[in-house]
Short mmCIF file of C-alpha atoms in Angstrom, two decimals:
data_model
loop_
_atom_site.label_atom_id
_atom_site.label_comp_id
_atom_site.label_asym_id
_atom_site.label_seq_id
_atom_site.Cartn_x
_atom_site.Cartn_y
_atom_site.Cartn_z
CA MET L 13 25.78 22.15 -0.29
CA ARG L 14 24.85 25.29 1.65
CA SER L 15 21.14 24.74 1.02
CA SER L 16 21.38 21.13 2.21
CA PHE L 17 23.22 22.24 5.35
CA LEU L 18 20.58 24.90 6.02
CA ILE L 19 17.79 22.33 5.65
CA LEU L 20 19.52 20.01 8.10
CA CYS L 21 19.93 22.81 10.65
CA VAL L 22 16.28 23.82 10.41
CA LEU L 23 15.15 20.21 10.73
CA LEU L 24 17.30 19.79 13.82
CA CYS L 25 15.70 22.85 15.40
CA CYS L 26 12.24 21.53 14.53
CA SER L 27 12.99 18.12 16.00
CA LEU L 28 13.85 19.76 19.34
CA GLY L 29 10.41 21.35 19.55
CA SER L 30 7.13 19.80 20.56
CA SER L 31 5.29 17.34 18.36
CA THR L 32 3.54 19.23 15.57
CA LEU L 33 0.84 18.27 13.12
CA PHE L 34 1.22 19.36 9.50
CA ASP L 35 -2.13 18.21 8.14
CA ASP L 36 -2.44 20.87 5.44
CA ASP L 37 1.07 20.30 4.06
CA LEU L 38 0.53 16.53 4.06
CA ARG L 39 -2.81 16.83 2.30
CA GLU L 40 -1.30 19.03 -0.40
CA LEU L 41 1.41 16.42 -0.85
CA THR L 42 -1.12 13.58 -1.14
CA GLU L 43 -3.12 15.48 -3.76
CA PHE L 44 0.08 15.90 -5.77
CA LEU L 45 0.79 12.19 -5.35
CA ARG L 46 -2.73 11.33 -6.53
CA LEU L 47 -2.06 13.10 -9.84
CA GLN L 48 1.53 11.89 -10.09
CA MET L 49 0.39 8.26 -9.79
CA GLN L 50 -0.86 8.59 -13.38
CA CYS L 51 2.70 9.34 -14.51
CA GLY L 52 4.96 7.65 -12.00
CA TYR L 53 8.25 9.22 -10.97
CA PRO L 54 10.95 7.41 -12.98
CA GLU L 55 13.80 9.44 -11.47
CA ARG L 56 12.98 7.96 -8.06
CA GLY L 57 12.10 4.49 -9.35
CA ILE L 58 8.33 4.87 -8.94
CA PRO L 59 6.28 3.23 -11.73
CA ILE L 60 2.87 4.34 -12.99
CA LEU L 61 0.31 3.37 -10.36
CA ALA L 62 -2.95 4.62 -11.88
CA PRO L 63 -3.48 2.11 -13.26
CA ALA L 64 -0.69 -0.14 -12.00
CA GLN L 65 0.24 -2.69 -14.66
CA ARG L 66 2.73 -5.52 -14.77
CA ALA L 67 3.34 -7.96 -17.62
CA PHE L 68 4.24 -10.60 -15.03
CA LYS L 69 4.10 -10.54 -11.25
CA ALA L 70 5.27 -13.37 -9.02
CA ILE L 71 3.68 -13.75 -5.57
CA ASP L 72 5.26 -15.52 -2.61
CA ILE L 73 3.90 -14.25 0.71
CA SER L 74 3.83 -16.14 3.98
CA THR L 75 2.59 -15.25 7.46
CA ASP L 76 2.10 -17.37 10.57
CA SER L 77 -1.19 -18.82 9.30
CA PHE L 78 -1.38 -17.86 5.64
CA ARG L 79 0.58 -18.78 2.52
CA CYS L 80 0.01 -17.52 -1.02
CA GLU L 81 2.30 -18.29 -3.94
CA GLY L 82 2.00 -18.15 -7.70
CA ASN L 83 1.96 -15.50 -10.40
CA PHE L 84 -0.15 -13.13 -12.49
CA THR L 85 0.18 -12.42 -16.23
CA ASP L 86 -0.94 -9.03 -17.60
CA LEU L 87 -1.86 -7.80 -14.13
CA SER L 88 -3.78 -4.52 -13.82
CA VAL L 89 -4.79 -2.73 -10.61
CA VAL L 90 -7.24 0.16 -11.03
CA GLY L 91 -8.36 2.53 -8.29
CA LEU L 92 -5.22 3.08 -6.21
CA ASP L 93 -5.48 6.82 -6.90
CA GLY L 94 -9.07 6.99 -5.64
CA PHE L 95 -8.03 7.12 -1.97
CA GLU L 96 -9.87 9.34 0.51
CA PHE L 97 -8.19 10.50 3.74
CA TYR L 98 -10.17 10.98 6.95
CA LYS L 99 -7.10 11.43 9.14
CA LEU L 100 -3.52 12.37 8.28
CA LYS L 101 -1.05 13.54 10.93
CA TRP L 102 2.70 13.84 11.22
CA SER L 103 4.78 14.03 14.41
CA ASN L 104 8.19 15.64 13.93
CA ILE L 105 9.36 14.20 17.26
CA LYS L 106 8.45 10.56 16.67
CA HIS L 107 8.76 10.80 12.85
CA ASN L 108 5.43 9.03 12.85
CA ILE L 109 2.59 9.28 10.32
CA GLN L 110 -0.91 8.43 11.51
CA PHE L 111 -3.62 7.97 8.92
CA ASP L 112 -7.12 6.71 8.25
CA MET L 113 -7.94 6.25 4.58
CA THR L 114 -10.35 4.39 2.31
CA PHE L 115 -10.10 3.09 -1.24
CA PRO L 116 -13.73 3.18 -2.50
CA ARG L 117 -13.02 0.71 -5.30
CA ILE L 118 -9.99 -1.32 -6.34
CA GLN L 119 -10.26 -3.56 -9.40
CA LEU L 120 -7.70 -6.35 -9.91
CA ASN L 121 -7.53 -8.09 -13.29
CA SER L 122 -5.20 -10.63 -14.83
CA SER L 123 -5.52 -12.47 -18.14
CA ASN L 124 -4.05 -15.53 -16.43
CA TYR L 125 -3.26 -16.27 -12.80
CA LYS L 126 -1.79 -19.32 -11.12
CA LEU L 127 -2.17 -19.35 -7.35
CA ASN L 128 -1.92 -21.80 -4.48
CA ILE L 129 -3.40 -20.61 -1.17
CA LEU L 130 -3.22 -22.31 2.21
CA SER L 131 -4.65 -20.70 5.34
CA HIS L 132 -5.62 -21.53 8.88
CA LEU L 133 -7.47 -18.35 9.74
CA LEU L 134 -11.10 -19.32 10.21
CA GLY L 135 -10.81 -22.22 12.62
CA SER L 136 -9.84 -24.82 10.04
CA ASP L 137 -7.38 -25.39 7.21
CA VAL L 138 -8.44 -23.98 3.85
CA SER L 139 -6.54 -25.01 0.72
CA MET L 140 -7.34 -23.51 -2.70
CA TRP L 141 -5.70 -23.34 -6.09
CA GLY L 142 -6.61 -21.69 -9.35
CA ASP L 143 -5.49 -21.22 -12.96
CA GLY L 144 -7.60 -18.91 -15.11
CA VAL L 145 -8.76 -15.30 -15.47
CA PHE L 146 -8.53 -13.17 -12.34
CA ASP L 147 -11.27 -10.54 -11.83
CA LEU L 148 -11.75 -9.20 -8.31
CA GLU L 149 -13.27 -5.94 -7.06
CA LEU L 150 -12.63 -4.70 -3.52
CA ILE L 151 -15.15 -2.12 -2.29
CA ASN L 152 -14.45 0.30 0.56
CA LEU L 153 -11.06 -1.07 1.59
CA ARG L 154 -10.00 0.88 4.68
CA ALA L 155 -6.50 1.26 6.12
CA ASN L 156 -6.15 2.77 9.58
CA GLY L 157 -2.93 3.00 11.55
CA SER L 158 0.57 4.42 11.59
CA PHE L 159 4.17 3.86 10.57
CA VAL L 160 7.54 5.44 11.31
CA ILE L 161 9.98 6.88 8.77
CA ARG L 162 13.64 6.60 9.71
CA PRO L 163 16.81 7.70 7.93
CA SER L 164 19.06 4.92 6.68
CA THR L 165 21.83 7.53 6.83
CA LEU L 166 21.51 11.29 7.27
CA THR L 167 21.99 12.08 3.58
CA GLN L 168 21.24 8.81 1.78
CA GLY L 169 18.04 6.84 1.91
CA THR L 170 15.12 6.39 4.29
CA HIS L 171 13.01 3.43 5.30
CA ILE L 172 9.70 2.54 6.93
CA LYS L 173 9.51 0.69 10.24
CA SER L 174 6.98 0.05 13.03
CA TRP L 175 4.21 -0.70 10.53
CA LYS L 176 0.97 -0.90 12.54
CA VAL L 177 -1.99 -0.79 10.17
CA ASP L 178 -5.44 -2.38 10.46
CA TRP L 179 -7.45 -3.20 7.35
CA GLN L 180 -11.21 -3.53 6.89
CA LEU L 181 -13.21 -4.43 3.79
CA GLY L 182 -16.76 -3.37 2.95
CA LYS L 183 -17.34 -6.17 0.47
CA SER L 184 -15.80 -7.90 -2.54
CA ASN L 185 -17.09 -8.94 -5.94
CA SER L 186 -15.28 -11.94 -7.39
CA LYS L 187 -15.62 -13.19 -10.98
CA ILE L 188 -12.54 -15.40 -11.00
CA THR L 189 -12.40 -18.40 -13.35
CA GLY L 190 -10.42 -21.63 -13.09
CA ILE L 191 -10.89 -22.10 -9.34
CA MET L 192 -10.09 -25.71 -8.42
CA GLY L 193 -10.42 -26.63 -12.12
CA LYS L 194 -12.22 -25.36 -15.23
CA ASN L 195 -15.79 -26.21 -14.30
CA LEU L 196 -17.81 -22.96 -14.57
CA MET L 197 -20.38 -24.08 -12.00
CA VAL L 198 -17.61 -24.85 -9.50
CA SER L 199 -16.04 -21.44 -10.16
CA LYS L 200 -19.41 -19.73 -9.61
CA ILE L 201 -19.88 -21.49 -6.28
CA PHE L 202 -16.33 -20.70 -5.22
CA ASN L 203 -16.74 -17.04 -6.21
CA GLN L 204 -19.61 -16.76 -3.76
CA PHE L 205 -17.40 -18.42 -1.16
CA ILE L 206 -14.48 -16.09 -2.03
CA ASP L 207 -16.60 -12.97 -1.44
CA GLU L 208 -17.50 -14.17 2.03
CA PHE L 209 -13.98 -15.50 2.61
CA PHE L 210 -12.32 -12.17 1.78
CA GLU L 211 -14.65 -10.25 4.07
CA LEU L 212 -14.06 -12.65 6.97
CA LEU L 213 -10.37 -12.98 6.19
CA ILE L 214 -9.70 -9.25 6.26
CA ASN L 215 -12.17 -8.11 8.91
CA ASP L 216 -11.73 -10.92 11.46
CA ASN L 217 -7.95 -11.48 11.26
CA PRO L 218 -6.33 -8.05 11.74
CA ASN L 219 -2.90 -9.29 12.80
CA GLU L 220 -2.50 -11.75 9.94
CA ILE L 221 -3.76 -9.28 7.33
CA SER L 222 -1.48 -6.56 8.68
CA GLN L 223 1.49 -8.93 8.28
CA PHE L 224 0.38 -9.87 4.77
CA MET L 225 -0.08 -6.26 3.65
CA GLU L 226 3.20 -5.24 5.26
CA GLN L 227 5.06 -7.77 3.11
CA LEU L 228 3.11 -6.66 0.06
CA ILE L 229 3.56 -2.90 0.53
CA VAL L 230 6.50 -2.01 2.77
CA SER L 231 9.28 -3.80 0.89
CA PRO L 232 8.54 -2.08 -2.46
CA MET L 233 8.16 1.28 -0.69
CA ASN L 234 11.52 0.86 1.04
CA SER L 235 13.12 0.08 -2.32
CA VAL L 236 11.88 3.45 -3.58
CA LEU L 237 12.84 5.28 -0.37
CA GLU L 238 16.44 4.08 -0.73
CA ASN L 239 16.75 6.89 -3.31
CA VAL L 240 15.22 9.60 -1.09
CA ALA L 241 17.31 11.32 1.59
CA TRP L 242 15.88 11.85 5.08
CA TYR L 243 16.20 15.64 4.92
CA GLU L 244 14.24 15.63 1.64
CA ILE L 245 11.35 13.70 3.21
CA SER L 246 11.26 15.97 6.27
CA ALA L 247 11.58 19.16 4.25
CA ILE L 248 8.70 18.13 2.00
CA ILE L 249 6.42 17.32 4.93
CA LEU L 250 7.34 20.45 6.87
CA GLY L 251 7.04 22.65 3.78
CA LEU L 252 10.48 24.14 4.44
CA VAL L 253 11.74 24.25 0.87
CA LYS L 254 10.28 24.20 -2.60
CA GLY L 255 11.49 22.39 -5.66
CA ILE L 256 12.25 18.96 -4.22
CA LEU L 257 9.12 17.61 -5.86
CA PRO L 258 7.70 18.98 -9.14
CA VAL L 259 4.83 21.42 -8.71
CA GLU L 260 2.73 19.50 -11.23
CA PRO L 261 2.67 15.93 -12.53
CA ILE L 262 5.43 14.97 -14.96
CA CYS L 263 4.91 12.39 -17.68
#
């Protein structure tokens, strides 16, 4: 109790000062997280993310001009721990994290997917469906922006708000089967279209993609952050106390 009270007092004093950048502390934390992604953090509800695997994953995401619904069986996502940061800053006044990062390669695989996609992002309506093997590689996926961390209460839970992140894609490599039917030639033609479609979709529609990724990422992150107190988050970032996170990955 005394240690928690001391942390809160120190954080209050810090919050009254000028905005400060804690790049080194944040980078040390991200390197720990890179290793920990191979193990997850079960005590805080974080699954293994390197690779991320799900026996079944339902998808139902909708934005103003984009709708994607369906499911994946035996889904695997490889490469989430390969991130590279070019910018990482924290403001202890605004409780804002600014970042610029790239995932050199993300591989998405599923032994069977069923998806229906409807979009109006490229000047016309595009409707696609598929039922087959999902194999998609995203190369040089960049995320650049900021978000705010706020306490849900002072001692219980935190959450992310003001998500403002732009995404850019270098290129994609699609080998998806079962697109618009089981004809292999049709799938081959559509895979060429999908590569171009993904690049245009992500790079030319920043607002829509930001909404899509926010629904995909922020909700699961907030579910995890419900178990993390605000003073713990701040103390970790500011490097005020040791022992809140393990000093090495735990499996």
